[in-house]
JSON list of C-alpha atoms in Angstrom, two decimals:
[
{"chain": "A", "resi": 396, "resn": "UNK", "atom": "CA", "xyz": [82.51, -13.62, 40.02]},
{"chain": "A", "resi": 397, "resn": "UNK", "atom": "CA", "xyz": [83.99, -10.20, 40.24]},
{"chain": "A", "resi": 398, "resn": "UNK", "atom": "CA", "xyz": [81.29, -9.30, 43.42]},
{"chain": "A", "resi": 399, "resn": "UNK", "atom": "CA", "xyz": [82.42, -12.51, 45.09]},
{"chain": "A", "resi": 400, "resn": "UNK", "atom": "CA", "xyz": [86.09, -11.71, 44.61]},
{"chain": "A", "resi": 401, "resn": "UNK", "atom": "CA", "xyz": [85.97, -8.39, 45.93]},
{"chain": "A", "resi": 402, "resn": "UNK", "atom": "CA", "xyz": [84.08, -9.66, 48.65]},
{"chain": "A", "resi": 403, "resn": "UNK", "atom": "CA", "xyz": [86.43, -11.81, 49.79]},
{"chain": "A", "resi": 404, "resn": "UNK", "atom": "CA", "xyz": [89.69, -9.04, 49.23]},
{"chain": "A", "resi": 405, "resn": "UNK", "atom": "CA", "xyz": [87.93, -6.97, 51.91]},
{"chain": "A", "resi": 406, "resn": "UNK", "atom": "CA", "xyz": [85.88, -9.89, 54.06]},
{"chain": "A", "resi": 407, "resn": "UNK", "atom": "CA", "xyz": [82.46, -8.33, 53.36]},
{"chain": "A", "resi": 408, "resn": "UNK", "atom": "CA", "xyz": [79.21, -10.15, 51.91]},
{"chain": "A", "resi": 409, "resn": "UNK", "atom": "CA", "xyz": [78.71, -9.83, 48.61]},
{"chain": "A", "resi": 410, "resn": "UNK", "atom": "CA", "xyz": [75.74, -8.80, 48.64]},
{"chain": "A", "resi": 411, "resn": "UNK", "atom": "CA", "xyz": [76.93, -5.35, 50.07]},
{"chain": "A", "resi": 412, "resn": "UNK", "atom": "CA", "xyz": [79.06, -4.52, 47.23]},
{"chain": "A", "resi": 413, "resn": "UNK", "atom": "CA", "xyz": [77.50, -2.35, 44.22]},
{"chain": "A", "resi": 414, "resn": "UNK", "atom": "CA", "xyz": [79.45, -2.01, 41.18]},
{"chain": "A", "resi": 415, "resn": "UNK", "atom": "CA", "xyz": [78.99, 0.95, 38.54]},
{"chain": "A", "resi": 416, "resn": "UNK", "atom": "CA", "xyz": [82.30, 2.17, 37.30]},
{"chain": "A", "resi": 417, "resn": "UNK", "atom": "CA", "xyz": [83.54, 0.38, 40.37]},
{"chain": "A", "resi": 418, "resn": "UNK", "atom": "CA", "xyz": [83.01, -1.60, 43.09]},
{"chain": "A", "resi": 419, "resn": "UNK", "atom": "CA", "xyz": [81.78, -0.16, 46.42]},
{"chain": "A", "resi": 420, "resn": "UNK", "atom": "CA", "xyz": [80.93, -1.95, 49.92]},
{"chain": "A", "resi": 421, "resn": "UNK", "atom": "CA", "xyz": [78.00, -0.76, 51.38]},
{"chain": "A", "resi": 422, "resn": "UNK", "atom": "CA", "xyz": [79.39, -1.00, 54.53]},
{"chain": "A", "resi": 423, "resn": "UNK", "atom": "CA", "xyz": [82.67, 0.44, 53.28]},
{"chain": "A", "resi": 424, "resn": "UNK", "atom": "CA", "xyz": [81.66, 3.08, 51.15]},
{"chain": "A", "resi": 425, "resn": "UNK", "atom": "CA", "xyz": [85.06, 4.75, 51.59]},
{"chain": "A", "resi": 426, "resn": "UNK", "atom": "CA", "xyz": [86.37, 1.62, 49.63]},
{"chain": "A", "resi": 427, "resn": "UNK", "atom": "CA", "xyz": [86.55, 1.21, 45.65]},
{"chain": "A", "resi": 428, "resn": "UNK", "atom": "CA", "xyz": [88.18, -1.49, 43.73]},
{"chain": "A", "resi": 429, "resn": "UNK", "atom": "CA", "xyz": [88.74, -1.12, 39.94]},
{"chain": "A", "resi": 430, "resn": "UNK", "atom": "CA", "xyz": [87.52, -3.95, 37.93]},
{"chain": "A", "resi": 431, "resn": "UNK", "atom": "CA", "xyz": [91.15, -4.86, 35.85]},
{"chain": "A", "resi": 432, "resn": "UNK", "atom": "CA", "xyz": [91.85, -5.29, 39.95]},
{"chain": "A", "resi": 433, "resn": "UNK", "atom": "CA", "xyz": [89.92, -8.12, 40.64]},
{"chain": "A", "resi": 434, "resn": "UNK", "atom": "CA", "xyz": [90.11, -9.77, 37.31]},
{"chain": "A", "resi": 435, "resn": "UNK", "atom": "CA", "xyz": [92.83, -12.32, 38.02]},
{"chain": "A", "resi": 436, "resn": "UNK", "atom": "CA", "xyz": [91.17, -13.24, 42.20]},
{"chain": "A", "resi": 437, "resn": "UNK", "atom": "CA", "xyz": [88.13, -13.49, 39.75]},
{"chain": "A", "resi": 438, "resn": "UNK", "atom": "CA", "xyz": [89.61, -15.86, 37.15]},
{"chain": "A", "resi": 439, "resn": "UNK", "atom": "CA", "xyz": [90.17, -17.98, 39.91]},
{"chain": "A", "resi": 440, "resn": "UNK", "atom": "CA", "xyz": [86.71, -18.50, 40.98]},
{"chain": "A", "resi": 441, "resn": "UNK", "atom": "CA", "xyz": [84.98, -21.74, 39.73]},
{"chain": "A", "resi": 442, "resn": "UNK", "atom": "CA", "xyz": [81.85, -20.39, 37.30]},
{"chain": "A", "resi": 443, "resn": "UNK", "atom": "CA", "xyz": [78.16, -19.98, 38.48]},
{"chain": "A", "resi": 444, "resn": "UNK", "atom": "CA", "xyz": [75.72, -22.60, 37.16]},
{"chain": "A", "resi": 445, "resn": "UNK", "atom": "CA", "xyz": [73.41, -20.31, 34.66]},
{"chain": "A", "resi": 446, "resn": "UNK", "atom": "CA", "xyz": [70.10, -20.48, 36.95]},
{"chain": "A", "resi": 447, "resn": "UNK", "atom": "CA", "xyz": [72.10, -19.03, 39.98]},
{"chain": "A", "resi": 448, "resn": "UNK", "atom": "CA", "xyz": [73.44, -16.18, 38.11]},
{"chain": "A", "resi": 449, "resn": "UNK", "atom": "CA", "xyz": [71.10, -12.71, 38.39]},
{"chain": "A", "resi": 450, "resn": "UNK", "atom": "CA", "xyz": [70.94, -10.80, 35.11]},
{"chain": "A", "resi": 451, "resn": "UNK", "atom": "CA", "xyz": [70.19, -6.83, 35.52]},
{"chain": "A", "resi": 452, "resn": "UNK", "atom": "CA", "xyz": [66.38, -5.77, 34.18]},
{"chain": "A", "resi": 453, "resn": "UNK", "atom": "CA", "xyz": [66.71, -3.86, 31.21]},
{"chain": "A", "resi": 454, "resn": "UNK", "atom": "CA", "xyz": [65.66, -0.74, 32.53]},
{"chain": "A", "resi": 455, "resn": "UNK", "atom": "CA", "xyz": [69.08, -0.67, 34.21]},
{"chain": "A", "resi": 456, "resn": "UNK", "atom": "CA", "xyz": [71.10, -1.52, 31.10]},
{"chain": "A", "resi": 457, "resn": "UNK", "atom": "CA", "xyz": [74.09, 1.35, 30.36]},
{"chain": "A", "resi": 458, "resn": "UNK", "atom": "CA", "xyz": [75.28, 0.08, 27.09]},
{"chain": "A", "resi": 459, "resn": "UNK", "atom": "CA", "xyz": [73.12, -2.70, 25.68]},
{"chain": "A", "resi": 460, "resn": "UNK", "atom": "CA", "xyz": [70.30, -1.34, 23.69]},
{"chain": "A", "resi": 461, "resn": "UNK", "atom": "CA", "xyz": [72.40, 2.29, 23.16]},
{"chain": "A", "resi": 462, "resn": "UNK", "atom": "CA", "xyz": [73.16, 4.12, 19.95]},
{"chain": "A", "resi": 463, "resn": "UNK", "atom": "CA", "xyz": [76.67, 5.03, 18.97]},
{"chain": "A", "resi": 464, "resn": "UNK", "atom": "CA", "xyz": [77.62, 8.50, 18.45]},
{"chain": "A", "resi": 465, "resn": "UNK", "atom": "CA", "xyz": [78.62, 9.29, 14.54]},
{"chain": "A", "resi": 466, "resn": "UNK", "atom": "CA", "xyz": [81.59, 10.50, 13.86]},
{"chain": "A", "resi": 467, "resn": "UNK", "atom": "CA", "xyz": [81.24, 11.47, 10.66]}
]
């Protein structure tokens, strides 16, 4: 939902944008939107049915699966 709103802010497909600790247009690549920025044009946005929705592979997981640093 957040890849289809910032799609539609800048009028490129969504399946140019990549999102890390933003989102980026391929085509734009000067472009970056914040996600707290497209929260609300997001909210909006009716909700995928679960078998259209693309879930990452594992191997690309950042957080999921991670240790926490002790701060003992």
């Amino acid at each position: 939902m957040l890849v289809r709103a910032a799609a539609a802010q800048w009028g490129v497909p969504a399946v140019d944008w990549r999102h890390g600790t933003a989102f980026r247009s391929a085509q734009t690549i000067r472009k970056k939107l914040g996600y707290g920025a497209l929260a609300a044009a997001a909210a909006k946005l009716e909700v995928p049915k679960k078998e259209d929705v693309k879930l990452k592979v594992r191997s690309e997981w950042r957080y999921i699966g991670k240790g926490t640093a002790s701060t003992t």
